[in-house]
Amino acid sequence: MAVHVLGIRHHGPGSARNVKDFLEQLKPDIVLVEGPPEADDILQWSIHPELNPPVAILCYQPGNPQQSSFYPFAEFSPEWQAIRYARQHNIHVRFMDLPAAHQFALEEEKIKEAEKATGEDNSPTGRAAYYNNNRFLENDAVSTAEEETEAHMLHRDPITWLAKAAGFEEGEKWWEHMFEHRQNSESVFEAVAEAMQALRDALPPKEDRLEQAREAHMRKMIRQAEREMFQNIAVICGAWHVPALVNMPSVKEDTETLKGLPKVKVETTWVPWTYRKLSFFSGYGAGIQSPGWYEHLWKHPADDGTRWMTKVAGLFRKQQMDTSVAHVIEAVRLANALAALRNLSKAGLEELNEATQSILCNGEVIKMSLVGDELIVSNKMGTVPDDIPRPPLQLDIEKQQKKLRLPPTADWKDYTLDLRKETDLDRSIFLHRLRLLGIKWGEQTDVKSKGTFKEQWRLQWEPSFTIEIIEKGSWGNTTEEAASAFTIDQVQKAANLVAVCSLLQELIPAELEKSIDTCISQINNLAAASADVLELLQVIPGLVSVSRYGNVRKTDAGLITGILQSMITRVCVSLPSACVGVDEDAATLLVDMFRKMNDAVGILQQEEITREWQNTLTLIARNKNTVPLLAGYTTRLLSDYKLLEGEELITLFAYSMSFAGQPAVAAAWLEGFLKGSGTILLIDEDLWSLVRNWVSELDEENFVQLLPLLRRTFAHYSSSERRKLGEKVKQGDGPVNRIAVAGIDEIRAKQGIDIILTLFGNKS
C-alpha cells in the first residue's frame, strides 16, 4: 500500500503535465484531489464533451446564496487533469478538502465575532465579497476582520521567500522557470515536497483554525482510502500542504481538531468561468497573472518563443498594425538573448514582453496593453452542458438568451435595439427585467436618435451572475415571475416617494403589469401624505416622461395622469414660499429642478397645467423676498413664454440690476436670468446695453469680488455663443453709443468692453 502526495501549483501547465505523466505511469486505483467533497456527485460531468474549461464548481448555501465559493479549473489545472484521467480510466476519484459545509460555517462564525467586536451589521450583502473566495489557495488570504500580524504576512505568499533566495523578485516567475518549463522531470514532486518542508520549518507556525481543520480532513480522507484497501493512492494538493500530509500526526489529534465543527447545508453545480476571472486582475486570490500565456505553455511546451511571437504579430495585423516576419524573428532572438543574460533555461513571458515592446511596438507601452488583454490574460469563456442540473430561474434565463439570440460572452458586445421591431422589443424587456433583479448583464448607454424607439446596450457576462440568479430564484421560476414578485416587495418596502417613482421608471420598460399597478398605488398614497414640495418637484419630471412616452412600448401609462395633476397643483401652491430664505447651494439645486419641471410641463402640453405653472413663476419672480438666483431664472422662463417682453421686461431687468450697494445680489439675479442660453443678449439690444452698463459701472473692488460669479455665468454658454458675444462687444457703434447716451463717457465704455471680453474668455 503506497500513498503518493503530489504537490502542485493550482492552474500550472507544468504541474498539470507532470501530474498527468505521473498518473499514467503509476496507474493508481484511487485519486484524491483537493476540493469540496460535496461536489463528488457532479464529477461524472467532467468527461462530458460539452463541459469545456475554463469552468468552475460552485458551492453555495441554498438559504443564503451569497455565502458561496467557486473552485475554478482550466485545461492546464493539475486537478482537472487528475479528475479527467481518473474518470476516463474508471478509477475512483474523490475530493478530500474540508467540506464546504464546515468552511462556510467557520467563516460565518469568524465574521460574526468580528462584527460583534466592531459593532457592524451582520447583513448578507455586507458579507457577499467575503464569501466569494476560493479554497484552492496554498495559504488562505487573511480576512478583513483580522489584523495583519507578522506571521500572516509571512504566510500570505511563502513561495516568494524561495524565489528571493534564488535571485527572483517574485514567486510567480520563479515557479514558472523552475517547474512550469520543466519537462519529463521524474523528481519534481520530491523537490517540491522538500522545498515546502524547508519553508514550513523556517516560517513561524500558522495559527489558523480553518487551515488546521482542512489539513486534518485531508489526512482523514487518506486514512479512509487506506482502510478501504486501495493499494496505490495518488493525492493531488497544493504544494504548501504536502508536508502536513506526508508527516501525519496521530489519528486522535486529527479527530480532536475536527470534533464539533459547525455545519450548514451546501449544494453544488458546474458553471462557466473565464480566464479574466482566473487572473489576479479580477481580485481572485488564487488566480494567475497570465492564464492566456499558461494555456500557450500547456499546448506548446517546447516553444522557444516563435509560436507566441507569431500570435502577437497576428493580433497586431488584425488591428491594422504593420508587423513583418523580420519583426517576429528579431523579437524571438532578443527574448532568447535576454534569457541567456539572466541565466534562464528559456525565454519566459517577461523576456517575450520586453522583446515585443522593443521590436514590435517600437517602445510604445500602450500597444502592450492589447497583448495583455487579448493574449496574456485573454477573455476565453468555458461552457457547460445544457442538461446539468441548475435552478429553474437559471434555466429560464438561458432559454431566453437562446431565443433572443443574446449569447453570454466574456467580451463586451454592443446591441442597438429598435423597439419597433418585435425581437428587439423582447430583448429590451428581458434586459430590463434582469436589471430589476440586480443581474447587471447589460449596461444601457445613450443612443444618438431623435426618437424614443431605440436603446443602446453593452453586454458582458460575468460568472458571478450565477450567484445572483440562484439568490433571486426564491422569487419565481421565470424571469417575469421573479422580477414581478421581487419589485413588488421593493415597492412595498420603499419609504419615500423618490425611490418608488424611480422604480416605476424602471418598471415601465420591463412591462411588469402587476408591479406597475402596485407602484402607481404606492405613489398615490405617498404623494397624498407627502408635505415635502421639493420631493414632489423631484419626482414629477420622471413621472411625466413615463406618462408621455409609455405608449412607445404599448404600455398604458395614462393611469398616472390624475396623480400628476394633483402633485403639480400642490407644487404650484407651495413652491413660492420654498424659494425664500434658502442658501446658495439649495438655490442652485432648485434652479435645476425648475428647469426639469418646466420641461415636464412642456411635454404634458395641457393648457390648464401650463397656465397654473406660469402663474407660479410670476409669483416667484415678482416676490421681493425670493432669492436673487431663482428670481432671475423664473424671470427668464417668463420671458421664454413671452409673458414678459418689451418695455415691461426692460423695466424689470433694469430694476433687478440696480440694487444700490449690493452688486452681489444683482450678479446672482443676472446669473439666474442668463441660465441656459445667451441668445437673448444677441438679439435684444436693450438688455445687452443694460448688462454692459452695469458691468462698466462696477468699481475695481466689487469687480474683483464678482469676477468668479460672472465668469461662471458666461462659461456655460457654447463656444459659438461666446464668440458672437465677444464680436458684439468689439463693435464700436450701437452699444457704446447707447451707454454714452445713458451718461457714461466713451472712454469708460471702452474700458467696459475689455472687461466683458475677459468675462467671455475672448481676451488673451
PDB file of N, CA, C and O in Angstrom, residues 10 47 76 180 261 332 337 382 441 444 542 555 634 646 660 677 687 695:
ATOM      1  N   HIS A  10      -1.703  25.404  -8.347  1.00  0.00           N
ATOM      2  CA  HIS A  10      -3.006  25.431  -8.983  1.00  0.00           C
ATOM      3  C   HIS A  10      -2.926  26.237 -10.274  1.00  0.00           C
ATOM      4  O   HIS A  10      -2.367  27.325 -10.300  1.00  0.00           O
ATOM      5  N   ILE A  47     -16.096  14.469 -17.888  1.00  0.00           N
ATOM      6  CA  ILE A  47     -15.705  13.932 -19.192  1.00  0.00           C
ATOM      7  C   ILE A  47     -16.791  14.153 -20.243  1.00  0.00           C
ATOM      8  O   ILE A  47     -16.718  13.615 -21.339  1.00  0.00           O
ATOM      9  N   PHE A  76      -5.310  23.534 -18.126  1.00  0.00           N
ATOM     10  CA  PHE A  76      -3.962  23.305 -17.619  1.00  0.00           C
ATOM     11  C   PHE A  76      -3.913  23.244 -16.092  1.00  0.00           C
ATOM     12  O   PHE A  76      -2.837  23.356 -15.500  1.00  0.00           O
ATOM     13  N   GLU A 180       7.202  25.121 -14.326  1.00  0.00           N
ATOM     14  CA  GLU A 180       6.293  25.112 -15.469  1.00  0.00           C
ATOM     15  C   GLU A 180       7.026  24.841 -16.780  1.00  0.00           C
ATOM     16  O   GLU A 180       6.435  24.306 -17.720  1.00  0.00           O
ATOM     17  N   LEU A 261     -17.191  20.661  14.708  1.00  0.00           N
ATOM     18  CA  LEU A 261     -17.198  21.744  13.724  1.00  0.00           C
ATOM     19  C   LEU A 261     -18.635  22.103  13.335  1.00  0.00           C
ATOM     20  O   LEU A 261     -19.462  21.213  13.113  1.00  0.00           O
ATOM     21  N   VAL A 332      12.106  37.254 -31.316  1.00  0.00           N
ATOM     22  CA  VAL A 332      12.438  35.961 -30.705  1.00  0.00           C
ATOM     23  C   VAL A 332      13.917  35.913 -30.334  1.00  0.00           C
ATOM     24  O   VAL A 332      14.290  35.438 -29.246  1.00  0.00           O
ATOM     25  N   ALA A 337      18.055  36.031 -26.127  1.00  0.00           N
ATOM     26  CA  ALA A 337      19.301  36.654 -25.658  1.00  0.00           C
ATOM     27  C   ALA A 337      19.127  37.179 -24.238  1.00  0.00           C
ATOM     28  O   ALA A 337      20.025  37.041 -23.386  1.00  0.00           O
ATOM     29  N   GLY A 382     -15.598  29.312 -20.743  1.00  0.00           N
ATOM     30  CA  GLY A 382     -15.930  27.904 -20.879  1.00  0.00           C
ATOM     31  C   GLY A 382     -17.414  27.681 -21.099  1.00  0.00           C
ATOM     32  O   GLY A 382     -18.219  28.609 -21.097  1.00  0.00           O
ATOM     33  N   TRP A 441     -26.209  42.339 -16.335  1.00  0.00           N
ATOM     34  CA  TRP A 441     -25.525  41.834 -17.523  1.00  0.00           C
ATOM     35  C   TRP A 441     -25.397  42.945 -18.559  1.00  0.00           C
ATOM     36  O   TRP A 441     -24.375  43.089 -19.218  1.00  0.00           O
ATOM     37  N   GLN A 444     -26.904  50.034 -20.095  1.00  0.00           N
ATOM     38  CA  GLN A 444     -27.587  50.856 -21.089  1.00  0.00           C
ATOM     39  C   GLN A 444     -26.881  52.195 -21.237  1.00  0.00           C
ATOM     40  O   GLN A 444     -26.526  52.837 -20.253  1.00  0.00           O
ATOM     41  N   GLY A 542     -39.851  62.740 -13.934  1.00  0.00           N
ATOM     42  CA  GLY A 542     -39.772  61.332 -14.291  1.00  0.00           C
ATOM     43  C   GLY A 542     -41.135  60.739 -14.573  1.00  0.00           C
ATOM     44  O   GLY A 542     -41.313  59.962 -15.527  1.00  0.00           O
ATOM     45  N   THR A 555     -47.537  50.313 -23.558  1.00  0.00           N
ATOM     46  CA  THR A 555     -47.886  50.194 -22.142  1.00  0.00           C
ATOM     47  C   THR A 555     -48.827  51.324 -21.766  1.00  0.00           C
ATOM     48  O   THR A 555     -48.577  52.492 -22.094  1.00  0.00           O
ATOM     49  N   THR A 634     -36.637  82.513 -12.903  1.00  0.00           N
ATOM     50  CA  THR A 634     -38.075  82.498 -13.205  1.00  0.00           C
ATOM     51  C   THR A 634     -38.450  83.641 -14.146  1.00  0.00           C
ATOM     52  O   THR A 634     -39.348  83.492 -14.989  1.00  0.00           O
ATOM     53  N   GLY A 646     -40.518  93.183 -24.162  1.00  0.00           N
ATOM     54  CA  GLY A 646     -40.567  94.610 -24.465  1.00  0.00           C
ATOM     55  C   GLY A 646     -40.199  95.483 -23.277  1.00  0.00           C
ATOM     56  O   GLY A 646     -39.309  95.165 -22.478  1.00  0.00           O
ATOM     57  N   ALA A 660     -28.724  99.045  -5.096  1.00  0.00           N
ATOM     58  CA  ALA A 660     -27.709 100.006  -4.662  1.00  0.00           C
ATOM     59  C   ALA A 660     -26.816  99.394  -3.592  1.00  0.00           C
ATOM     60  O   ALA A 660     -27.284  98.926  -2.558  1.00  0.00           O
ATOM     61  N   SER A 677     -29.060  79.807 -22.114  1.00  0.00           N
ATOM     62  CA  SER A 677     -28.619  80.287 -23.423  1.00  0.00           C
ATOM     63  C   SER A 677     -28.378  81.789 -23.382  1.00  0.00           C
ATOM     64  O   SER A 677     -29.092  82.529 -22.701  1.00  0.00           O
ATOM     65  N   LEU A 687     -31.393  94.851 -23.536  1.00  0.00           N
ATOM     66  CA  LEU A 687     -30.845  94.025 -22.457  1.00  0.00           C
ATOM     67  C   LEU A 687     -29.319  93.994 -22.521  1.00  0.00           C
ATOM     68  O   LEU A 687     -28.637  94.041 -21.484  1.00  0.00           O
ATOM     69  N   VAL A 695     -21.917  96.283 -15.842  1.00  0.00           N
ATOM     70  CA  VAL A 695     -20.540  95.797 -15.674  1.00  0.00           C
ATOM     71  C   VAL A 695     -19.564  96.964 -15.684  1.00  0.00           C
ATOM     72  O   VAL A 695     -18.623  97.027 -14.886  1.00  0.00           O
TER      73      VAL A 695
END
